[in-house]
Tab-separated table of C-alpha atoms and ligand atoms in Angstrom:
chain	number	residue	atom	x	y	z
A	1	MET	CA	131.531	127.815	126.347
A	2	PRO	CA	131.839	130.619	128.792
A	3	VAL	CA	135.185	131.145	130.436
A	4	ASP	CA	135.547	134.600	131.956
A	5	ILE	CA	139.160	135.507	132.666
A	6	LEU	CA	139.815	138.003	135.428
A	7	VAL	CA	143.256	139.613	135.559
A	8	GLY	CA	144.995	142.292	137.566
A	9	ALA	CA	145.538	145.297	135.300
A	10	GLN	CA	148.297	146.936	137.384
A	11	TRP	CA	151.012	145.610	139.758
A	12	GLY	CA	148.811	143.247	141.783
A	13	ASP	CA	146.497	143.759	144.777
A	14	GLU	CA	143.876	145.443	142.612
A	15	GLY	CA	141.035	143.668	144.437
A	16	LYS	CA	140.894	140.554	142.252
A	17	GLY	CA	139.663	138.399	145.153
A	18	ARG	CA	136.897	140.894	145.883
A	19	ILE	CA	135.642	140.979	142.264
A	20	THR	CA	136.054	137.207	141.792
A	21	ASP	CA	133.823	136.786	144.829
A	22	LEU	CA	131.094	138.818	143.085
A	23	LEU	CA	131.408	136.808	139.862
A	24	ALA	CA	131.527	133.501	141.743
A	25	SER	CA	127.905	133.858	142.851
A	26	SER	CA	126.865	132.838	139.330
A	27	ALA	CA	129.790	130.507	138.540
A	28	ASP	CA	130.167	126.744	138.634
A	29	PHE	CA	133.976	126.757	138.744
A	30	VAL	CA	136.647	129.221	139.873
A	31	ALA	CA	140.144	128.308	138.718
A	32	ARG	CA	143.539	129.801	139.608
A	33	PHE	CA	145.926	129.589	136.659
A	34	SER	CA	149.259	131.126	137.697
A	35	GLY	CA	151.493	132.168	140.572
A	36	GLY	CA	151.524	130.539	143.976
A	37	ASP	CA	151.238	131.660	147.568
A	38	ASN	CA	152.877	134.973	146.657
A	39	ALA	CA	149.244	135.985	146.036
A	40	GLY	CA	147.046	137.328	148.806
A	41	HIS	CA	143.386	137.737	147.831
A	42	THR	CA	141.009	139.288	150.341
A	43	ILE	CA	137.274	138.750	150.541
A	44	SER	CA	135.175	140.683	153.073
A	45	ILE	CA	131.708	139.463	153.928
A	46	GLY	CA	130.389	141.444	156.879
A	47	LYS	CA	132.761	140.796	159.768
A	48	ASP	CA	134.303	137.782	158.047
A	49	ILE	CA	137.558	138.514	156.266
A	50	PHE	CA	139.189	135.719	154.247
A	51	LYS	CA	142.767	136.057	153.021
A	52	LEU	CA	143.448	133.422	150.395
A	53	HIS	CA	146.862	132.597	148.989
A	54	LEU	CA	146.468	129.426	146.940
A	55	ILE	CA	142.845	128.417	147.125
A	56	PRO	CA	140.615	130.204	144.574
A	57	SER	CA	138.269	132.887	145.873
A	58	GLY	CA	135.247	130.794	144.854
A	59	ILE	CA	135.736	128.632	147.959
A	60	VAL	CA	133.487	130.918	150.040
A	61	HIS	CA	130.548	130.070	147.715
A	62	ARG	CA	129.126	126.656	148.555
A	63	GLY	CA	128.097	125.555	145.062
A	64	VAL	CA	131.394	126.433	143.402
A	65	THR	CA	134.119	123.904	142.563
A	66	CYS	CA	137.623	125.363	142.896
A	67	ILE	CA	140.537	124.401	140.708
A	68	ILE	CA	144.243	125.009	141.168
A	69	GLY	CA	145.460	124.717	137.602
A	70	ASN	CA	148.651	123.353	136.058
A	71	GLY	CA	150.151	126.840	135.789
A	72	VAL	CA	150.215	127.317	139.570
A	73	VAL	CA	153.184	126.426	141.782
A	74	VAL	CA	152.085	124.863	145.054
A	75	ASN	CA	153.816	124.723	148.397
A	76	PRO	CA	152.126	121.680	149.999
A	77	LYS	CA	152.728	122.968	153.543
A	78	VAL	CA	150.987	126.257	152.743
A	79	LEU	CA	148.119	124.484	150.980
A	80	ILE	CA	147.494	122.235	153.981
A	81	GLU	CA	147.596	125.203	156.387
A	82	GLU	CA	145.145	127.098	154.203
A	83	LEU	CA	142.813	124.095	153.982
A	84	GLU	CA	142.923	123.655	157.748
A	85	GLY	CA	142.371	127.371	158.371
A	86	LEU	CA	139.290	127.477	156.138
A	87	SER	CA	137.932	124.265	157.567
A	88	ARG	CA	138.249	125.676	161.131
A	89	ARG	CA	136.145	128.590	159.962
A	90	GLY	CA	133.374	126.253	158.882
A	91	LEU	CA	134.004	126.166	155.123
A	92	GLU	CA	133.768	122.860	153.305
A	93	VAL	CA	137.122	122.138	151.683
A	94	SER	CA	136.697	118.504	150.678
A	95	GLN	CA	138.099	116.954	147.482
A	96	THR	CA	134.725	117.473	145.819
A	97	ARG	CA	135.154	121.229	146.242
A	98	LEU	CA	138.867	121.612	145.531
A	99	LYS	CA	140.893	120.000	142.750
A	100	LEU	CA	144.627	120.357	142.268
A	101	SER	CA	146.166	119.752	138.853
A	102	ASP	CA	148.483	116.749	138.622
A	103	ARG	CA	150.632	118.927	136.328
A	104	ALA	CA	151.067	121.751	138.884
A	105	HIS	CA	154.637	122.070	140.131
A	106	VAL	CA	155.594	121.764	143.794
A	107	ILE	CA	157.413	124.436	145.812
A	108	THR	CA	159.767	122.885	148.365
A	109	THR	CA	161.723	124.122	151.365
A	110	GLY	CA	164.683	124.229	148.970
A	111	HIS	CA	162.933	126.711	146.663
A	112	VAL	CA	161.987	128.961	149.580
A	113	ALA	CA	165.554	128.915	150.955
A	114	LEU	CA	166.963	129.659	147.491
A	115	ASP	CA	164.547	132.557	146.900
A	116	GLN	CA	165.774	134.116	150.145
A	117	ALA	CA	169.445	133.423	149.417
A	118	ILE	CA	169.215	134.871	145.889
A	119	GLU	CA	167.553	138.042	147.175
A	120	ILE	CA	170.259	138.498	149.822
A	121	ALA	CA	172.993	137.931	147.248
A	122	LYS	CA	171.468	140.556	144.941
A	123	GLY	CA	171.829	143.203	147.648
A	124	GLN	CA	170.893	146.623	146.205
A	125	ASN	CA	169.512	144.948	143.086
A	126	ALA	CA	167.061	142.711	144.945
A	127	ILE	CA	163.620	142.344	143.327
A	128	GLY	CA	161.791	142.458	146.645
A	129	THR	CA	160.161	139.061	146.129
A	130	THR	CA	157.666	137.612	148.568
A	131	LYS	CA	160.341	134.997	149.411
A	132	ARG	CA	157.851	132.157	148.857
A	133	GLY	CA	160.087	130.217	146.473
A	134	ILE	CA	158.137	131.250	143.383
A	135	GLY	CA	161.101	132.117	141.116
A	136	PRO	CA	163.161	128.996	141.913
A	137	ALA	CA	160.111	126.718	141.465
A	138	TYR	CA	159.329	128.117	138.006
A	139	THR	CA	163.059	127.980	137.184
A	140	ASP	CA	163.055	124.228	137.901
A	141	LYS	CA	159.871	123.801	135.856
A	142	ALA	CA	161.489	125.476	132.847
A	143	ALA	CA	164.715	123.534	133.394
A	144	ARG	CA	162.656	120.318	133.365
A	145	ILE	CA	163.832	119.248	136.807
A	146	GLY	CA	160.686	120.180	138.762
A	147	ILE	CA	158.476	117.880	140.836
A	148	ARG	CA	154.812	117.731	139.888
A	149	ALA	CA	151.791	117.269	142.147
A	150	GLY	CA	150.847	114.085	140.277
A	151	LEU	CA	153.738	112.298	141.960
A	152	MET	CA	151.944	112.621	145.309
A	153	SER	CA	149.763	109.645	144.378
A	154	ASN	CA	152.826	107.628	145.379
A	155	PRO	CA	153.935	109.276	148.667
A	156	THR	CA	157.171	107.290	148.956
A	157	GLU	CA	158.260	108.100	145.434
A	158	PHE	CA	157.299	111.747	146.010
A	159	ALA	CA	159.273	111.980	149.272
A	160	ASP	CA	162.291	110.331	147.593
A	161	ALA	CA	162.104	112.845	144.708
A	162	VAL	CA	161.974	115.741	147.172
A	163	ALA	CA	164.911	114.303	149.127
A	164	SER	CA	167.164	114.112	146.058
A	165	HIS	CA	165.983	117.540	144.912
A	166	LEU	CA	166.964	118.912	148.346
A	167	GLU	CA	170.409	117.336	148.016
A	168	GLU	CA	170.950	119.304	144.815
A	169	LYS	CA	169.566	122.510	146.382
A	170	ASN	CA	171.844	122.040	149.400
A	171	GLN	CA	174.858	122.124	147.090
A	172	LEU	CA	173.673	125.406	145.608
A	173	LEU	CA	172.724	126.918	148.943
A	174	ASN	CA	176.010	126.037	150.545
A	175	ARG	CA	178.529	126.459	147.736
A	176	LEU	CA	177.046	129.419	145.905
A	177	PHE	CA	175.271	131.292	148.648
A	178	ASP	CA	177.109	130.250	151.811
A	179	GLN	CA	173.842	129.218	153.497
A	180	ASP	CA	173.172	126.359	155.939
A	181	TYR	CA	172.222	122.919	154.636
A	182	ILE	CA	168.581	121.891	154.831
A	183	ASP	CA	168.240	118.834	157.084
A	184	ILE	CA	166.916	116.268	154.599
A	185	LYS	CA	166.316	113.589	157.262
A	186	GLU	CA	163.988	116.004	158.989
A	187	GLU	CA	162.264	117.141	155.778
A	188	ARG	CA	161.593	113.795	154.047
A	189	PRO	CA	158.910	112.507	156.489
A	190	LYS	CA	157.113	115.858	156.236
A	191	TYR	CA	156.767	115.455	152.478
A	192	LEU	CA	155.555	111.877	152.944
A	193	GLU	CA	152.790	113.262	155.145
A	194	TYR	CA	152.007	116.196	152.798
A	195	ALA	CA	151.542	113.743	149.925
A	196	ARG	CA	149.173	111.571	151.976
A	197	ILE	CA	147.013	114.588	152.805
A	198	ILE	CA	147.052	116.235	149.382
A	199	ALA	CA	146.920	113.201	147.012
A	200	PRO	CA	143.104	112.897	147.184
A	201	PHE	CA	142.782	116.440	145.777
A	202	VAL	CA	145.143	115.787	142.853
A	203	THR	CA	143.593	115.071	139.481
A	204	ASN	CA	143.594	115.986	135.777
A	205	THR	CA	141.974	119.415	136.124
A	206	SER	CA	142.126	120.186	132.383
A	207	ALA	CA	139.838	117.201	131.777
A	208	ILE	CA	137.419	118.521	134.413
A	209	ILE	CA	137.386	121.920	132.726
A	210	HIS	CA	136.866	120.417	129.264
A	211	ASP	CA	133.919	118.361	130.539
A	212	ALA	CA	132.493	121.454	132.225
A	213	LEU	CA	132.834	123.433	129.005
A	214	SER	CA	130.986	120.775	127.035
A	215	LEU	CA	128.130	121.107	129.564
A	216	ASP	CA	128.174	124.916	129.178
A	217	LYS	CA	129.153	125.508	132.807
A	218	ASN	CA	130.343	128.941	133.934
A	219	ILE	CA	134.048	129.092	134.660
A	220	ILE	CA	135.934	132.024	136.159
A	221	ALA	CA	139.700	132.019	135.624
A	222	GLU	CA	141.000	133.979	138.612
A	223	GLY	CA	144.278	135.729	137.947
A	224	ALA	CA	146.937	136.348	140.561
A	225	GLN	CA	149.532	139.181	140.550
A	226	GLY	CA	149.038	141.757	137.775
A	227	THR	CA	149.912	142.612	134.192
A	228	LEU	CA	152.999	144.647	135.088
A	229	LEU	CA	154.319	141.661	137.040
A	230	ASP	CA	154.041	139.425	133.947
A	231	LEU	CA	157.304	137.716	133.014
A	232	ASP	CA	157.046	138.985	129.414
A	233	HIS	CA	154.832	142.053	129.507
A	234	GLY	CA	155.704	143.455	132.940
A	235	THR	CA	158.492	145.684	134.181
A	236	TYR	CA	161.203	143.019	133.766
A	237	PRO	CA	163.215	142.070	135.811
A	238	PHE	CA	160.997	143.481	138.603
A	239	VAL	CA	158.281	140.946	137.867
A	240	THR	CA	157.133	137.568	139.078
A	241	SER	CA	158.145	134.341	137.319
A	242	SER	CA	154.820	133.478	135.718
A	243	TRP	CA	152.199	134.849	133.286
A	244	PRO	CA	149.431	136.657	135.168
A	245	THR	CA	147.964	137.949	131.875
A	246	SER	CA	145.026	136.381	130.001
A	247	ALA	CA	147.370	134.249	127.865
A	248	GLY	CA	148.564	132.665	131.126
A	249	ALA	CA	145.005	131.527	131.798
A	250	LEU	CA	144.987	129.473	128.591
A	251	GLY	CA	148.311	127.736	129.236
A	252	GLY	CA	147.756	127.567	132.996
A	253	LEU	CA	144.435	125.747	132.709
A	254	GLY	CA	144.837	123.944	129.391
A	255	ILE	CA	142.108	125.691	127.405
A	256	GLY	CA	141.999	127.388	124.015
A	257	PRO	CA	141.113	131.020	123.229
A	258	SER	CA	137.811	130.025	121.604
A	259	SER	CA	136.451	129.123	125.074
A	260	VAL	CA	136.857	132.652	126.370
A	261	ARG	CA	133.819	134.942	126.634
A	262	ARG	CA	135.129	137.971	128.545
A	263	VAL	CA	138.457	139.267	129.815
A	264	ILE	CA	137.915	141.444	132.849
A	265	GLY	CA	140.670	143.766	134.002
A	266	VAL	CA	140.604	144.742	137.662
A	267	ALA	CA	142.206	148.084	138.484
A	268	LYS	CA	142.350	150.216	141.579
A	269	ALA	CA	141.116	153.803	141.203
A	270	PHE	CA	144.786	154.654	141.894
A	271	THR	CA	147.978	152.574	141.590
A	272	SER	CA	150.012	150.521	144.065
A	273	ARG	CA	153.103	148.383	143.872
A	274	VAL	CA	154.994	146.155	146.337
A	275	GLY	CA	158.673	145.510	145.836
A	276	GLU	CA	161.273	147.319	143.790
A	277	GLY	CA	161.273	148.783	140.275
A	278	PRO	CA	160.229	151.973	138.463
A	279	PHE	CA	156.843	153.538	139.199
A	280	PRO	CA	156.283	156.712	137.140
A	281	CYS	CA	153.190	157.983	139.025
A	282	GLU	CA	154.478	157.168	142.519
A	283	ILE	CA	153.591	159.684	145.246
A	284	LEU	CA	156.039	159.942	148.105
A	285	GLY	CA	154.743	162.777	150.315
A	286	GLU	CA	151.667	163.385	152.430
A	287	ASP	CA	149.238	162.464	149.623
A	288	GLY	CA	150.985	159.095	149.460
A	289	THR	CA	150.428	158.495	153.157
A	290	ARG	CA	146.762	159.462	152.715
A	291	LEU	CA	146.294	157.003	149.854
A	292	ARG	CA	148.160	154.224	151.668
A	293	GLY	CA	146.469	154.649	155.044
A	294	THR	CA	148.172	153.947	158.342
A	295	GLY	CA	147.512	150.236	158.534
A	296	GLU	CA	144.603	150.671	160.982
A	297	ASN	CA	142.006	149.531	158.427
A	298	PRO	CA	142.186	146.063	156.888
A	299	TRP	CA	142.048	147.635	153.399
A	300	ASP	CA	144.994	150.002	153.941
A	301	GLU	CA	147.858	149.511	151.508
A	302	PHE	CA	149.958	146.935	153.348
A	303	GLY	CA	150.730	143.570	151.685
A	304	THR	CA	148.229	140.764	152.336
A	305	THR	CA	151.021	138.186	152.115
A	306	THR	CA	154.059	140.004	153.531
A	307	GLY	CA	152.606	142.971	155.483
A	308	ARG	CA	155.000	145.304	153.634
A	309	PRO	CA	153.760	148.895	153.057
A	310	ARG	CA	152.773	149.222	149.399
A	311	ARG	CA	154.103	152.065	147.277
A	312	VAL	CA	151.229	154.160	145.947
A	313	GLY	CA	150.562	156.589	143.083
A	314	TRP	CA	147.812	158.202	141.012
A	315	LEU	CA	145.868	156.250	138.422
A	316	ASP	CA	148.042	155.613	135.376
A	317	LEU	CA	146.169	155.130	132.104
A	318	ALA	CA	149.409	154.397	130.219
A	319	ILE	CA	149.550	151.230	132.325
A	320	LEU	CA	145.872	150.430	131.830
A	321	ARG	CA	146.158	150.900	128.071
A	322	HIS	CA	149.115	148.478	128.015
A	323	SER	CA	147.023	146.033	130.065
A	324	ALA	CA	144.036	146.379	127.783
A	325	LEU	CA	146.218	145.508	124.798
A	326	VAL	CA	148.238	142.596	126.145
A	327	ASN	CA	145.217	140.997	127.850
A	328	GLY	CA	142.611	141.814	125.218
A	329	LEU	CA	140.410	143.311	127.946
A	330	THR	CA	136.702	143.466	127.197
A	331	GLU	CA	135.747	145.371	130.368
A	332	LEU	CA	137.015	146.841	133.598
A	333	ALA	CA	136.252	146.680	137.300
A	334	ILE	CA	137.424	149.698	139.312
A	335	THR	CA	138.051	149.198	143.026
A	336	LYS	CA	138.757	151.458	146.004
A	337	LEU	CA	137.045	154.508	144.529
A	338	ASP	CA	136.063	155.384	148.118
A	339	ILE	CA	139.717	156.039	148.998
A	340	LEU	CA	139.815	158.982	146.577
A	341	SER	CA	137.025	160.747	148.516
A	342	ALA	CA	139.846	162.224	150.628
A	343	PHE	CA	141.134	164.430	147.767
A	344	ALA	CA	139.787	167.778	146.510
A	345	GLU	CA	141.551	167.340	143.161
A	346	ILE	CA	142.570	164.040	141.606
A	347	PRO	CA	145.310	163.759	138.971
A	348	ILE	CA	145.055	160.988	136.365
A	349	CYS	CA	148.052	160.157	134.188
A	350	VAL	CA	146.892	160.017	130.559
A	351	GLY	CA	150.235	159.100	129.000
A	352	TYR	CA	154.004	159.435	129.246
A	353	ARG	CA	156.162	162.138	127.779
A	354	LEU	CA	159.711	161.266	126.738
A	355	ASP	CA	162.054	164.055	125.605
A	356	GLY	CA	159.020	166.294	125.046
A	357	LYS	CA	157.089	163.758	122.927
A	358	MET	CA	154.079	161.653	123.999
A	359	LEU	CA	154.844	157.913	123.882
A	360	ARG	CA	152.355	155.744	122.020
A	361	HIS	CA	153.358	152.490	123.694
A	362	PHE	CA	154.391	151.378	127.169
A	363	PRO	CA	158.201	151.072	127.117
A	364	SER	CA	159.781	147.657	127.482
A	365	ASP	CA	163.072	149.054	128.719
A	366	LEU	CA	163.260	150.140	132.356
A	367	ARG	CA	165.792	152.896	131.708
A	368	THR	CA	163.313	154.450	129.277
A	369	LEU	CA	160.458	153.991	131.748
A	370	GLU	CA	162.507	155.727	134.447
A	371	ARG	CA	162.921	158.759	132.173
A	372	CYS	CA	159.213	159.023	131.338
A	373	GLN	CA	157.300	162.026	132.652
A	374	PRO	CA	153.623	161.335	133.421
A	375	ASP	CA	151.218	163.721	131.709
A	376	TYR	CA	148.444	164.497	134.211
A	377	VAL	CA	144.888	165.712	133.815
A	378	GLN	CA	143.361	167.151	137.014
A	379	LEU	CA	139.831	166.024	137.778
A	380	PRO	CA	137.721	167.589	140.542
A	381	GLY	CA	137.176	165.423	143.638
A	382	TRP	CA	133.803	164.822	145.306
A	383	SER	CA	134.874	165.171	148.960
A	384	LYS	CA	131.981	163.023	150.123
A	385	ASP	CA	131.679	159.561	151.654
A	386	ILE	CA	130.603	157.180	148.869
A	387	THR	CA	130.855	153.889	150.760
A	388	GLY	CA	127.049	153.665	150.935
A	389	ALA	CA	126.548	154.031	147.158
A	390	ARG	CA	124.805	151.058	145.539
A	391	ARG	CA	123.459	152.571	142.321
A	392	TRP	CA	125.072	154.806	139.713
A	393	SER	CA	122.750	157.632	140.757
A	394	ASP	CA	124.035	157.381	144.370
A	395	LEU	CA	127.501	158.494	143.216
A	396	PRO	CA	128.301	162.235	143.305
A	397	THR	CA	128.566	163.804	139.841
A	398	ASN	CA	132.344	164.199	140.100
A	399	ALA	CA	132.767	160.519	141.032
A	400	GLN	CA	130.653	159.603	137.986
A	401	ARG	CA	132.879	161.890	135.875
A	402	TYR	CA	136.023	160.217	137.199
A	403	ILE	CA	134.660	156.804	136.141
A	404	GLU	CA	133.405	158.109	132.793
A	405	PHE	CA	136.774	159.690	132.098
A	406	ILE	CA	138.499	156.314	132.569
A	407	SER	CA	135.910	154.457	130.513
A	408	ASP	CA	135.965	157.010	127.664
A	409	THR	CA	139.759	157.240	127.533
A	410	MET	CA	140.146	153.472	127.616
A	411	ASN	CA	137.184	152.852	125.355
A	412	LEU	CA	136.079	150.064	127.675
A	413	PRO	CA	132.934	149.605	129.739
A	414	ILE	CA	133.361	149.720	133.525
A	415	ARG	CA	130.947	147.142	134.871
A	416	TRP	CA	131.802	147.190	138.577
A	417	ILE	CA	132.670	150.184	140.736
A	418	SER	CA	133.763	149.075	144.162
A	419	VAL	CA	133.243	151.616	146.961
A	420	GLY	CA	134.350	149.524	149.944
A	421	PRO	CA	135.785	146.087	150.722
A	422	ASP	CA	132.484	144.463	151.641
A	423	ARG	CA	130.620	142.193	149.228
A	424	GLU	CA	127.685	144.636	149.222
A	425	GLN	CA	129.735	147.782	148.581
A	426	VAL	CA	129.539	147.809	144.826
A	427	VAL	CA	127.818	149.766	142.071
A	428	TYR	CA	127.009	147.809	138.901
A	429	SER	CA	126.984	150.071	135.890
B	501	LIG	P1	144.033	141.137	145.274
B	501	LIG	O1	145.366	140.554	145.561
B	501	LIG	O2	143.957	141.745	143.910
B	501	LIG	O3	142.888	140.177	145.516
B	501	LIG	O4	143.851	142.358	146.290
B	501	LIG	P2	144.219	142.343	147.875
B	501	LIG	O5	143.178	141.556	148.587
B	501	LIG	O6	145.641	141.987	148.093
B	501	LIG	O7	144.125	143.905	148.206
B	501	LIG	C1	142.948	144.622	148.048
B	501	LIG	C2	142.540	145.195	149.408
B	501	LIG	O8	141.577	146.207	149.211
B	501	LIG	C3	141.859	144.188	150.325
B	501	LIG	O9	142.141	144.501	151.659
B	501	LIG	C4	140.383	144.376	150.015
B	501	LIG	O10	139.517	143.996	151.080
B	501	LIG	C5	140.337	145.860	149.821
B	501	LIG	N1	139.319	146.346	148.902
B	501	LIG	C6	138.881	145.811	147.733
B	501	LIG	N2	137.997	146.643	147.137
B	501	LIG	C7	137.896	147.722	147.952
B	501	LIG	C8	137.176	148.958	147.859
B	501	LIG	O11	136.456	149.230	146.911
B	501	LIG	N3	137.376	149.860	148.876
B	501	LIG	C9	138.172	149.609	149.943
B	501	LIG	N4	138.307	150.547	150.874
B	501	LIG	N5	138.855	148.476	150.049
B	501	LIG	C10	138.727	147.551	149.062
B	502	LIG	P1	148.284	139.353	144.333
B	502	LIG	O1	147.739	138.119	143.627
B	502	LIG	C1	151.442	142.356	144.597
B	502	LIG	C2	155.490	141.026	143.568
B	502	LIG	C3	156.493	141.002	144.696
B	502	LIG	C4	157.757	141.342	143.928
B	502	LIG	C5	157.560	140.589	142.620
B	502	LIG	C6	158.247	139.228	142.566
B	502	LIG	O2	147.898	139.429	145.757
B	502	LIG	O3	147.939	140.551	143.534
B	502	LIG	P2	157.662	136.884	143.672
B	502	LIG	O4	157.543	136.480	145.103
B	502	LIG	O5	156.419	136.666	142.874
B	502	LIG	O6	158.874	136.302	143.000
B	502	LIG	O7	157.936	138.474	143.720
B	502	LIG	O8	156.157	140.400	142.481
B	502	LIG	N1	154.244	140.253	143.832
B	502	LIG	C7	153.066	140.817	144.128
B	502	LIG	N2	152.743	142.116	144.333
B	502	LIG	N3	150.487	141.384	144.660
B	502	LIG	C8	150.796	140.084	144.415
B	502	LIG	O9	149.883	139.113	144.318
B	502	LIG	C9	152.152	139.758	144.176
B	502	LIG	N4	152.801	138.600	143.944
B	502	LIG	C10	154.086	138.922	143.711
B	502	LIG	O10	156.186	141.973	145.675
B	502	LIG	O11	157.794	142.705	143.621
B	503	LIG	MG1	146.907	140.729	146.956
């Protein structure tokens, strides 16, 4: 009963899409279990670059069935655009290849408008959301007033539900946030059309997964966002509104823990974060610019979904340890090791010091986190291009040491070392 769960071990954008793509070559199913189109997962195959927001990264592998699970929130407009975009590029995106859970909740124009209005109203305290309506959609789900994808099987009923939902959102937008009304007459026919297009993809995806498990099929649960963006275990309130951790995969797909074989944590060889909130190992000066890149290369640290420059910092093992614990990680994939070739010495944070004492656990309180001092160990760099490395022995000794240091400190095997964005640029160890 092999389900392999893949999660981001940091603040998102660790290269989950890139590692999922490697795993998908031997998978039957790839399933997204949380988040929505706030995600941006990149897959590079030669000159072809795919940026996926809602559709699982398995879609670029012909034999793989992709599932958008019940834990995902889906903006139908974005889903249709993504389907059309992939289809134009010659990928098959029929209903045999993509299944959307009837229990997944729908993101509407009202949620997107509210996300934006709430961020504006927060002013200095804004979270820096992707403004995709994620928070308001999960709020409605928890408040038991959401609209589920299953309703699309009856387009008229679905469009009516969206219209009355927009009436309620208009009250909020106008009275609380002083924003313009959404034109419901204009919106309703759009949702009628969305339902007609999407309904054939909508089904009971948990049942599909249970059948697949009974046939011993390989299933990859592809996480979105990252552990520190988890609603419970992340840097609250600077988090997303879902559960990107391994527990989220169980609830977000409708499976039990006994089906899980491996929990793979994907981490960059350094750290990045988009949006606001504390970041103990953040680098602001010239080294930061070197890690981030200028935006010339597709892999430079600028958001896949929003284009925002990402904040960057050295690798933080206090974060990875927290991730290993809350996810129950069994192994790690390290990405973007090639980016560190630019540094003669590389600091790694091995823990946090608070008032002179080393902390044993990642703090839950942001004020405490802000006061933490990272404790760094300096490792020697390798100052050599490693993008052509394909075997462990191709890596310079100091690059091997960097990886071994992480693996030994974390007490976890590192099975993939990514040395470039392309499918081929990986060392299996
Ligand atoms: P995700 O959201 O976790 O799937 O990650 P993103 O796709 O948002 O960001 C990762 C970026 O790094 C993408 O542009 C990838 O193509 C790129 N990338 C992934 N692995 C590597 C690597 O090992 N080296 C380099 N240079 N780029 C990489
Ligand atoms: P992938 O899957 C990085 C961040 C936003 C913001 C916070 C809340 O590509 O790794 P939201 O729109 O979710 O309410 O925003 O979460 N965020 C991400 N950061 N990668 C992502 O996804 C993210 N999805 C959300 O920047 O700080
Ligand atoms: Mg991303």
